[in-house]
C-alpha cells in the first residue's frame, strides 16, 4: 500500500474492527443508491478520479446499497435523481450508515473505495453529476 493511500490517523468514525453504525450528519453526510444503479455510479466516480474517489461503503445484504460518504452539510444543496437518496442531519428523522473497519472481517459491509488522507470524502459535485448521468437525465439543481 502506498503511503498516500493510508489514513494517518484513522478518522474516529471508522471502527477499529468489524463495523459500526454512525449517525449521518455528524462526521459525514451520505448518499445512498440501491442495487445496480449504486454500482454504476460508484464505478463512474471511481473511474473519473483514477480510483481515488474517497469513502464508498457497499452493503452485501438486502437491497445491496452503495453509500457515498460526503463532507458534513454538503448533500442538502443538491437535488438528487429518483432512486438516489441524500442522507443528512437536516433530513427528516435520524439516519445511520454502517461503516466497516479498514481491515479484517466486516461482512456484510465492505469498502468499494476507501477514504484516504487526500480524499477523506467523495466529491459532492462529481457524485451529483454522475448520479444524474446514470439516471439518464440532464443534471438538475
Short mmCIF file of C-alpha atoms in Angstrom, two decimals, residues 56-119:
data_model
loop_
_atom_site.label_atom_id
_atom_site.label_comp_id
_atom_site.label_asym_id
_atom_site.label_seq_id
_atom_site.Cartn_x
_atom_site.Cartn_y
_atom_site.Cartn_z
CA UNK A 56 -17.79 4.44 -0.60
CA UNK A 57 -19.34 1.70 1.55
CA UNK A 58 -21.05 -1.31 -0.06
CA UNK A 59 -23.70 -3.39 1.72
CA UNK A 60 -23.85 -7.06 0.78
CA UNK A 61 -27.34 -7.78 2.10
CA UNK A 62 -30.91 -6.63 1.48
CA UNK A 63 -31.17 -4.04 -1.26
CA UNK A 64 -27.38 -4.02 -1.62
CA UNK A 65 -26.97 -0.29 -1.16
CA UNK A 66 -23.95 1.78 -2.01
CA UNK A 67 -23.24 4.59 0.46
CA UNK A 68 -21.16 7.54 -0.70
CA UNK A 69 -19.75 9.43 2.30
CA UNK A 70 -19.50 13.19 1.81
CA UNK A 71 -18.37 16.11 3.94
CA UNK A 72 -20.97 17.06 6.58
CA UNK A 73 -23.60 19.52 5.36
CA UNK A 74 -22.99 19.04 1.63
CA UNK A 75 -25.94 16.93 0.42
CA UNK A 76 -28.73 19.40 1.16
CA UNK A 77 -27.63 21.84 -1.55
CA UNK A 78 -28.41 19.38 -4.35
CA UNK A 79 -31.49 17.78 -5.88
CA UNK A 80 -30.82 14.07 -6.44
CA UNK A 81 -32.37 11.87 -9.14
CA UNK A 82 -35.06 9.29 -8.37
CA UNK A 83 -33.58 6.23 -6.70
CA UNK A 84 -30.74 8.21 -5.11
CA UNK A 85 -31.31 9.33 -1.53
CA UNK A 86 -29.46 12.10 0.28
CA UNK A 87 -28.95 11.46 3.98
CA UNK A 88 -28.03 14.37 6.23
CA UNK A 89 -28.66 15.85 9.64
CA UNK A 90 -31.26 18.19 8.14
CA UNK A 91 -33.29 15.33 6.64
CA UNK A 92 -36.47 14.15 8.33
CA UNK A 93 -35.67 11.83 11.20
CA UNK A 94 -32.37 10.27 12.18
CA UNK A 95 -30.31 8.30 9.70
CA UNK A 96 -27.46 5.89 10.33
CA UNK A 97 -24.91 4.32 8.00
CA UNK A 98 -22.88 1.21 8.72
CA UNK A 99 -19.15 1.84 8.46
CA UNK A 100 -16.69 -1.07 8.18
CA UNK A 101 -13.22 -1.21 9.69
CA UNK A 102 -10.36 -0.73 7.26
CA UNK A 103 -9.16 -4.31 7.78
CA UNK A 104 -10.44 -7.67 8.98
CA UNK A 105 -13.87 -9.27 8.86
CA UNK A 106 -16.51 -6.60 8.15
CA UNK A 107 -19.27 -8.58 6.39
CA UNK A 108 -21.91 -7.58 5.34
CA UNK A 109 -20.18 -4.25 4.71
CA UNK A 110 -17.01 -3.51 2.78
CA UNK A 111 -15.19 -0.62 1.21
CA UNK A 112 -15.84 -0.14 -2.52
CA UNK A 113 -13.44 2.80 -2.22
CA UNK A 114 -11.53 3.67 0.95
CA UNK A 115 -11.05 7.14 2.41
CA UNK A 116 -7.51 8.47 2.16
CA UNK A 117 -5.73 11.46 3.65
CA UNK A 118 -6.00 13.13 0.23
CA UNK A 119 -9.64 12.09 -0.34
#
